[in-house]
PDB file of C-alpha atoms in Angstrom:
ATOM      1  CA  MET H   1       0.017  -0.078   0.030  1.00 87.00           C
ATOM      2  CA  PRO H   2       1.369   3.427  -0.821  1.00 86.00           C
ATOM      3  CA  LEU H   3       1.928   5.731   2.103  1.00 81.00           C
ATOM      4  CA  PRO H   4      -0.565   8.662   2.476  1.00 77.00           C
ATOM      5  CA  GLY H   5       0.389  11.659   0.313  1.00 79.00           C
ATOM      6  CA  GLN H   6       2.550   9.616  -2.132  1.00 80.00           C
ATOM      7  CA  HIS H   7       2.370  10.487  -5.787  1.00 80.00           C
ATOM      8  CA  GLY H   8       3.881   9.199  -9.028  1.00 75.00           C
ATOM      9  CA  ASP H   9       6.442  10.966 -11.217  1.00 72.00           C
ATOM     10  CA  ASN H  10       3.519  12.605 -13.113  1.00 79.00           C
ATOM     11  CA  GLY H  11       1.613  13.614  -9.964  1.00 81.00           C
ATOM     12  CA  GLU H  12      -0.891  10.821 -10.086  1.00 83.00           C
ATOM     13  CA  VAL H  13      -2.166   9.079  -6.892  1.00 83.00           C
ATOM     14  CA  LEU H  14      -0.319   5.842  -6.402  1.00 84.00           C
ATOM     15  CA  ALA H  15      -2.355   2.609  -6.483  1.00 85.00           C
ATOM     16  CA  PRO H  16      -1.733  -0.489  -4.317  1.00 86.00           C
ATOM     17  CA  ILE H  17       0.660  -2.898  -5.763  1.00 88.00           C
ATOM     18  CA  LEU H  18       0.189  -6.668  -5.600  1.00 89.00           C
ATOM     19  CA  ILE H  19       2.938  -8.694  -4.010  1.00 90.00           C
ATOM     20  CA  ASP H  20       2.548 -11.266  -6.500  1.00 90.00           C
ATOM     21  CA  THR H  21       3.665 -10.689 -10.196  1.00 89.00           C
ATOM     22  CA  THR H  22       5.297  -7.262  -9.395  1.00 92.00           C
ATOM     23  CA  LEU H  23       8.816  -6.244  -9.149  1.00 92.00           C
ATOM     24  CA  ALA H  24       8.117  -4.446  -5.935  1.00 92.00           C
ATOM     25  CA  GLY H  25       6.395  -7.644  -4.546  1.00 93.00           C
ATOM     26  CA  ARG H  26       9.410  -9.703  -5.421  1.00 94.00           C
ATOM     27  CA  ALA H  27      11.768  -7.321  -3.665  1.00 94.00           C
ATOM     28  CA  LEU H  28       9.477  -7.728  -0.495  1.00 93.00           C
ATOM     29  CA  ARG H  29       8.919 -11.434  -0.767  1.00 92.00           C
ATOM     30  CA  ASN H  30      12.566 -12.427  -1.562  1.00 92.00           C
ATOM     31  CA  VAL H  31      14.126  -9.723   0.438  1.00 91.00           C
ATOM     32  CA  GLU H  32      16.407  -8.670  -2.469  1.00 92.00           C
ATOM     33  CA  ILE H  33      17.212  -5.491  -4.477  1.00 91.00           C
ATOM     34  CA  VAL H  34      15.079  -5.590  -7.799  1.00 92.00           C
ATOM     35  CA  ARG H  35      16.078  -3.373 -10.734  1.00 87.00           C
ATOM     36  CA  SER H  36      13.798  -2.440 -13.690  1.00 83.00           C
ATOM     37  CA  ARG H  37      15.071  -3.047 -17.300  1.00 66.00           C
ATOM     38  CA  ARG H  38      14.969  -1.047 -20.367  1.00 56.00           C
ATOM     39  CA  GLU H  39      16.003  -1.481 -23.964  1.00 46.00           C
ATOM     40  CA  PRO H  40      19.776  -1.027 -24.397  1.00 46.00           C
ATOM     41  CA  ASP H  41      21.074   2.015 -26.362  1.00 45.00           C
ATOM     42  CA  THR H  42      17.881   3.980 -25.615  1.00 47.00           C
ATOM     43  CA  THR H  43      17.610   7.420 -23.745  1.00 52.00           C
ATOM     44  CA  PRO H  44      14.660   7.099 -21.305  1.00 51.00           C
ATOM     45  CA  ARG H  45      12.249   9.960 -20.644  1.00 55.00           C
ATOM     46  CA  PRO H  46      11.992  11.190 -16.945  1.00 51.00           C
ATOM     47  CA  GLU H  47       9.048   8.990 -16.228  1.00 55.00           C
ATOM     48  CA  GLU H  48      10.913   5.928 -17.804  1.00 65.00           C
ATOM     49  CA  GLU H  49      14.154   6.319 -15.779  1.00 72.00           C
ATOM     50  CA  PRO H  50      15.567   3.020 -14.472  1.00 80.00           C
ATOM     51  CA  ARG H  51      13.874   2.141 -11.173  1.00 86.00           C
ATOM     52  CA  VAL H  52      15.086   0.011  -8.254  1.00 91.00           C
ATOM     53  CA  TRP H  53      13.024  -1.485  -5.361  1.00 93.00           C
ATOM     54  CA  VAL H  54      14.789  -1.989  -2.054  1.00 94.00           C
ATOM     55  CA  PRO H  55      13.066  -3.991   0.937  1.00 95.00           C
ATOM     56  CA  ILE H  56      12.689  -1.846   4.136  1.00 94.00           C
ATOM     57  CA  LEU H  57      13.697  -4.080   6.960  1.00 91.00           C
ATOM     58  CA  ASP H  58      13.547  -3.748  10.832  1.00 88.00           C
ATOM     59  CA  GLY H  59      16.140  -6.510  11.392  1.00 84.00           C
ATOM     60  CA  THR H  60      14.425  -9.357   9.609  1.00 84.00           C
ATOM     61  CA  GLU H  61      10.866  -8.035   9.787  1.00 86.00           C
ATOM     62  CA  ARG H  62       9.701  -6.717   6.443  1.00 89.00           C
ATOM     63  CA  LEU H  63       8.023  -3.234   6.657  1.00 90.00           C
ATOM     64  CA  GLY H  64       7.635  -2.281   3.123  1.00 92.00           C
ATOM     65  CA  VAL H  65       9.614  -1.463  -0.029  1.00 94.00           C
ATOM     66  CA  LEU H  66      11.200   1.723  -1.186  1.00 93.00           C
ATOM     67  CA  GLN H  67      11.009   2.636  -4.849  1.00 90.00           C
ATOM     68  CA  ALA H  68      13.523   5.075  -6.393  1.00 87.00           C
ATOM     69  CA  SER H  69      13.812   6.342  -9.911  1.00 83.00           C
ATOM     70  CA  LEU H  70      17.349   7.155 -10.834  1.00 78.00           C
ATOM     71  CA  PRO H  71      18.890   8.660 -13.930  1.00 76.00           C
ATOM     72  CA  ASP H  72      22.044   6.684 -13.383  1.00 73.00           C
ATOM     73  CA  LEU H  73      21.605   3.269 -11.700  1.00 69.00           C
ATOM     74  CA  GLY H  74      25.171   2.908 -10.786  1.00 78.00           C
ATOM     75  CA  GLU H  75      26.855   1.405  -7.716  1.00 83.00           C
ATOM     76  CA  LEU H  76      27.142   4.658  -5.799  1.00 86.00           C
ATOM     77  CA  ALA H  77      23.475   5.462  -6.475  1.00 85.00           C
ATOM     78  CA  GLU H  78      22.306   2.023  -5.440  1.00 85.00           C
ATOM     79  CA  ARG H  79      24.262   2.133  -2.262  1.00 88.00           C
ATOM     80  CA  ARG H  80      22.711   5.453  -1.269  1.00 90.00           C
ATOM     81  CA  VAL H  81      19.210   4.019  -1.866  1.00 91.00           C
ATOM     82  CA  ILE H  82      20.051   1.101   0.311  1.00 91.00           C
ATOM     83  CA  HIS H  83      21.173   3.483   3.050  1.00 93.00           C
ATOM     84  CA  LEU H  84      18.019   5.512   2.628  1.00 94.00           C
ATOM     85  CA  ALA H  85      15.967   2.328   3.002  1.00 94.00           C
ATOM     86  CA  SER H  86      17.878   1.576   6.341  1.00 93.00           C
ATOM     87  CA  LEU H  87      17.008   5.121   7.561  1.00 94.00           C
ATOM     88  CA  LEU H  88      13.419   4.721   6.736  1.00 92.00           C
ATOM     89  CA  SER H  89      13.204   1.428   8.505  1.00 92.00           C
ATOM     90  CA  LEU H  90      14.373   3.019  11.847  1.00 92.00           C
ATOM     91  CA  ILE H  91      11.881   5.882  11.422  1.00 91.00           C
ATOM     92  CA  LEU H  92       9.023   3.457  10.609  1.00 89.00           C
ATOM     93  CA  ALA H  93       9.968   0.975  13.461  1.00 88.00           C
ATOM     94  CA  ALA H  94      10.138   3.942  16.061  1.00 89.00           C
ATOM     95  CA  LYS H  95       7.025   5.747  14.946  1.00 88.00           C
ATOM     96  CA  ARG H  96       4.417   3.100  13.634  1.00 86.00           C
ATOM     97  CA  SER H  97       3.348   2.057  17.142  1.00 84.00           C
ATOM     98  CA  HIS H  98       2.156   5.713  17.793  1.00 86.00           C
ATOM     99  CA  SER H  99       0.490   6.225  14.407  1.00 87.00           C
ATOM    100  CA  ASP H 100      -3.172   5.447  13.645  1.00 88.00           C
ATOM    101  CA  SER H 101      -2.485   6.352   9.896  1.00 85.00           C
ATOM    102  CA  TYR H 102       0.031   3.491   9.762  1.00 85.00           C
ATOM    103  CA  ALA H 103      -2.246   0.944  11.452  1.00 86.00           C
ATOM    104  CA  ARG H 104      -5.129   1.966   9.127  1.00 87.00           C
ATOM    105  CA  LEU H 105      -2.797   1.652   6.170  1.00 86.00           C
ATOM    106  CA  VAL H 106      -1.774  -1.995   6.652  1.00 85.00           C
ATOM    107  CA  ARG H 107      -5.157  -3.311   7.665  1.00 87.00           C
ATOM    108  CA  VAL H 108      -7.455  -4.877   5.240  1.00 84.00           C
ATOM    109  CA  GLN H 109     -10.480  -5.406   7.511  1.00 88.00           C
ATOM    110  CA  PRO H 110     -11.568  -4.263  11.154  1.00 90.00           C
ATOM    111  CA  MET H 111      -9.985  -6.231  14.020  1.00 89.00           C
ATOM    112  CA  THR H 112     -11.922  -7.920  16.849  1.00 88.00           C
ATOM    113  CA  LEU H 113     -11.355  -6.189  20.287  1.00 89.00           C
ATOM    114  CA  SER H 114      -9.439  -9.335  21.474  1.00 88.00           C
ATOM    115  CA  ALA H 115      -7.134  -9.131  18.375  1.00 89.00           C
ATOM    116  CA  GLU H 116      -6.612  -5.509  19.052  1.00 88.00           C
ATOM    117  CA  VAL H 117      -5.356  -6.127  22.613  1.00 87.00           C
ATOM    118  CA  LEU H 118      -3.215  -9.092  21.720  1.00 88.00           C
ATOM    119  CA  PHE H 119      -1.443  -7.581  18.768  1.00 87.00           C
ATOM    120  CA  ASN H 120      -0.124  -4.767  20.732  1.00 86.00           C
ATOM    121  CA  LEU H 121       1.566  -7.231  23.144  1.00 89.00           C
ATOM    122  CA  LEU H 122       3.074  -9.649  20.585  1.00 91.00           C
ATOM    123  CA  PRO H 123       6.662  -9.484  19.633  1.00 91.00           C
ATOM    124  CA  PRO H 124       7.509  -9.204  15.917  1.00 87.00           C
ATOM    125  CA  GLY H 125       6.507 -12.073  13.798  1.00 87.00           C
ATOM    126  CA  THR H 126      10.031 -12.756  12.726  1.00 87.00           C
ATOM    127  CA  PHE H 127      13.361 -12.599  14.460  1.00 88.00           C
ATOM    128  CA  ALA H 128      16.803 -13.913  13.322  1.00 87.00           C
ATOM    129  CA  ASN H 129      20.381 -13.803  14.184  1.00 86.00           C
ATOM    130  CA  GLU H 130      23.461 -15.844  13.085  1.00 86.00           C
ATOM    131  CA  ARG H 131      22.213 -18.834  15.308  1.00 87.00           C
ATOM    132  CA  VAL H 132      18.423 -19.014  15.399  1.00 89.00           C
ATOM    133  CA  VAL H 133      15.323 -18.011  13.407  1.00 89.00           C
ATOM    134  CA  VAL H 134      11.962 -17.537  15.100  1.00 91.00           C
ATOM    135  CA  SER H 135       8.792 -16.962  12.892  1.00 90.00           C
ATOM    136  CA  ALA H 136       5.143 -16.976  13.916  1.00 90.00           C
ATOM    137  CA  ALA H 137       1.725 -15.948  12.607  1.00 89.00           C
ATOM    138  CA  LEU H 138      -1.799 -15.994  13.904  1.00 88.00           C
ATOM    139  CA  GLU H 139      -4.729 -17.002  11.758  1.00 86.00           C
ATOM    140  CA  PRO H 140      -7.325 -15.800  11.275  1.00 85.00           C
ATOM    141  CA  ALA H 141      -5.300 -12.774  12.157  1.00 84.00           C
ATOM    142  CA  TYR H 142      -8.221 -10.176  12.540  1.00 88.00           C
ATOM    143  CA  GLU H 143     -10.367 -12.437  14.701  1.00 87.00           C
ATOM    144  CA  VAL H 144      -7.862 -13.797  17.186  1.00 84.00           C
ATOM    145  CA  GLY H 145      -9.428 -15.097  20.385  1.00 81.00           C
ATOM    146  CA  GLY H 146      -7.015 -16.433  23.074  1.00 85.00           C
ATOM    147  CA  ASP H 147      -4.138 -17.533  20.916  1.00 88.00           C
ATOM    148  CA  ALA H 148      -0.800 -15.814  21.405  1.00 90.00           C
ATOM    149  CA  TYR H 149       2.968 -16.411  21.173  1.00 92.00           C
ATOM    150  CA  ASP H 150       6.028 -14.913  22.917  1.00 93.00           C
ATOM    151  CA  TYR H 151       9.750 -15.235  22.750  1.00 93.00           C
ATOM    152  CA  ALA H 152      12.928 -13.692  24.050  1.00 92.00           C
ATOM    153  CA  ILE H 153      16.688 -14.240  23.917  1.00 90.00           C
ATOM    154  CA  ASP H 154      18.666 -14.415  27.131  1.00 90.00           C
ATOM    155  CA  GLY H 155      22.285 -15.176  26.427  1.00 87.00           C
ATOM    156  CA  ASP H 156      22.524 -18.543  24.689  1.00 87.00           C
ATOM    157  CA  THR H 157      18.963 -19.464  25.663  1.00 89.00           C
ATOM    158  CA  LEU H 158      15.909 -18.839  23.408  1.00 90.00           C
ATOM    159  CA  HIS H 159      12.611 -18.759  25.449  1.00 91.00           C
ATOM    160  CA  VAL H 160       9.436 -19.497  23.489  1.00 91.00           C
ATOM    161  CA  SER H 161       5.880 -19.626  24.878  1.00 90.00           C
ATOM    162  CA  ILE H 162       2.643 -20.427  23.104  1.00 90.00           C
ATOM    163  CA  PHE H 163      -0.716 -19.529  24.546  1.00 89.00           C
ATOM    164  CA  ASP H 164      -4.087 -20.954  23.754  1.00 86.00           C
ATOM    165  CA  ALA H 165      -6.778 -19.633  26.287  1.00 85.00           C
ATOM    166  CA  ILE H 166     -10.129 -21.456  25.976  1.00 80.00           C
ATOM    167  CA  GLY H 167     -12.708 -19.642  24.057  1.00 76.00           C
ATOM    168  CA  HIS H 168     -12.818 -17.234  21.087  1.00 77.00           C
ATOM    169  CA  ASP H 169     -14.233 -14.080  22.756  1.00 81.00           C
ATOM    170  CA  THR H 170     -12.792 -11.159  24.460  1.00 86.00           C
ATOM    171  CA  SER H 171     -12.460 -13.036  27.686  1.00 85.00           C
ATOM    172  CA  ALA H 172     -10.231 -15.509  26.083  1.00 85.00           C
ATOM    173  CA  GLY H 173      -8.023 -12.684  24.798  1.00 86.00           C
ATOM    174  CA  LEU H 174      -7.794 -11.142  28.325  1.00 89.00           C
ATOM    175  CA  THR H 175      -7.015 -14.629  29.758  1.00 88.00           C
ATOM    176  CA  ALA H 176      -4.099 -14.978  27.201  1.00 89.00           C
ATOM    177  CA  THR H 177      -2.986 -11.528  28.065  1.00 91.00           C
ATOM    178  CA  ILE H 178      -2.739 -12.315  31.744  1.00 91.00           C
ATOM    179  CA  ALA H 179      -0.892 -15.488  30.996  1.00 90.00           C
ATOM    180  CA  MET H 180       1.540 -13.781  28.685  1.00 92.00           C
ATOM    181  CA  GLY H 181       2.307 -11.167  31.407  1.00 92.00           C
ATOM    182  CA  ALA H 182       2.766 -13.630  34.062  1.00 92.00           C
ATOM    183  CA  CYS H 183       5.087 -15.723  31.897  1.00 92.00           C
ATOM    184  CA  ARG H 184       7.247 -12.676  30.996  1.00 93.00           C
ATOM    185  CA  ASN H 185       7.348 -11.602  34.671  1.00 94.00           C
ATOM    186  CA  ALA H 186       8.557 -15.140  35.847  1.00 93.00           C
ATOM    187  CA  ARG H 187      11.021 -15.252  32.912  1.00 92.00           C
ATOM    188  CA  ILE H 188      12.695 -12.004  33.620  1.00 93.00           C
ATOM    189  CA  GLN H 189      12.994 -13.044  37.354  1.00 93.00           C
ATOM    190  CA  ARG H 190      14.792 -16.165  36.033  1.00 91.00           C
ATOM    191  CA  ALA H 191      12.185 -18.626  37.397  1.00 91.00           C
ATOM    192  CA  ASP H 192      12.616 -22.174  36.218  1.00 89.00           C
ATOM    193  CA  LEU H 193       9.927 -23.663  33.873  1.00 87.00           C
ATOM    194  CA  PRO H 194       7.654 -25.503  36.605  1.00 88.00           C
ATOM    195  CA  THR H 195       7.663 -22.282  38.638  1.00 90.00           C
ATOM    196  CA  ALA H 196       6.822 -20.082  35.702  1.00 89.00           C
ATOM    197  CA  GLY H 197       3.812 -22.448  34.814  1.00 87.00           C
ATOM    198  CA  GLU H 198       2.514 -22.330  38.335  1.00 89.00           C
ATOM    199  CA  GLU H 199       2.698 -18.461  38.312  1.00 91.00           C
ATOM    200  CA  ILE H 200       0.719 -18.395  35.121  1.00 89.00           C
ATOM    201  CA  ASP H 201      -1.984 -20.574  36.504  1.00 87.00           C
ATOM    202  CA  GLU H 202      -2.242 -18.516  39.699  1.00 89.00           C
ATOM    203  CA  ALA H 203      -2.306 -15.150  37.788  1.00 89.00           C
ATOM    204  CA  ILE H 204      -5.342 -16.616  35.698  1.00 87.00           C
ATOM    205  CA  ALA H 205      -7.042 -17.955  38.978  1.00 86.00           C
ATOM    206  CA  GLU H 206      -6.853 -14.466  40.577  1.00 86.00           C
ATOM    207  CA  GLN H 207      -8.525 -12.721  37.669  1.00 83.00           C
ATOM    208  CA  PHE H 208     -11.004 -15.223  36.349  1.00 77.00           C
ATOM    209  CA  THR H 209     -13.122 -18.164  37.616  1.00 68.00           C
ATOM    210  CA  GLY H 210     -13.311 -21.177  35.546  1.00 59.00           C
ATOM    211  CA  ARG H 211     -10.949 -19.941  32.702  1.00 56.00           C
ATOM    212  CA  PHE H 212      -8.000 -21.936  31.348  1.00 57.00           C
ATOM    213  CA  ALA H 213      -4.939 -21.509  29.168  1.00 56.00           C
ATOM    214  CA  PRO H 214      -4.070 -25.226  28.575  1.00 54.00           C
ATOM    215  CA  ALA H 215      -1.192 -24.494  26.165  1.00 49.00           C
ATOM    216  CA  SER H 216       0.290 -21.529  28.178  1.00 47.00           C
ATOM    217  CA  TRP H 217       3.511 -23.447  29.280  1.00 48.00           C
ATOM    218  CA  PRO H 218       6.700 -21.743  28.211  1.00 53.00           C
ATOM    219  CA  THR H 219       9.516 -23.581  26.764  1.00 57.00           C
ATOM    220  CA  SER H 220      13.259 -22.701  26.902  1.00 54.00           C
ATOM    221  CA  ILE H 221      15.523 -23.848  23.987  1.00 52.00           C
ATOM    222  CA  CYS H 222      19.270 -23.645  24.605  1.00 48.00           C
ATOM    223  CA  ALA H 223      21.189 -22.576  21.486  1.00 46.00           C
ATOM    224  CA  PRO H 224      24.343 -24.445  20.534  1.00 44.00           C
ATOM    225  CA  ALA H 225      27.616 -23.201  21.701  1.00 38.00           C
ATOM    226  CA  SER H 226      29.084 -23.020  18.268  1.00 34.00           C
TER     227      SER H 226
END
């Protein structure tokens, strides 16, 4: 989706671009720089200048694509576009959580109240370093009930938690929220796994009667030493 106020070379309002079958979509999907092509030995008009699409990344999370039209698509120009995409990623990552305009832009339908609460608590859907990759998604994304996930790196240990509170209503979402908060609190205090599970159960029991989060047990994975 084009950002609000964006216009093309001729001043026209930009239309959405499909991820499939487009150069911009290929840059986003494959996380690679994609260059347009033109016939050799031709001098393009301004609106036909070579274009480059660069993925905008927050670590490994894909935020969007930067399109640039360049009269000279040389190595220096391309490197500058890559640096600009890196700068834009920092701005988007820092500001998007406070922007209703951004949230409205990236949604294709209204969210349920439970999904609205949970998605503000979830970590990014993808994380990677040189030793581990974590990727997660919730479906149906706009109608999440009590499903959630959490993860964190602590030295050589990756902590992963999956929550599945009973029900598909707002109460289920609130149950998962309590479970996630209790789990994070226990994890940061370096509680062992049985203790963390007990604290999750106690937190849910304090707030709700007859509610359960049967899959709300955290798991710790020790990353290899080399």
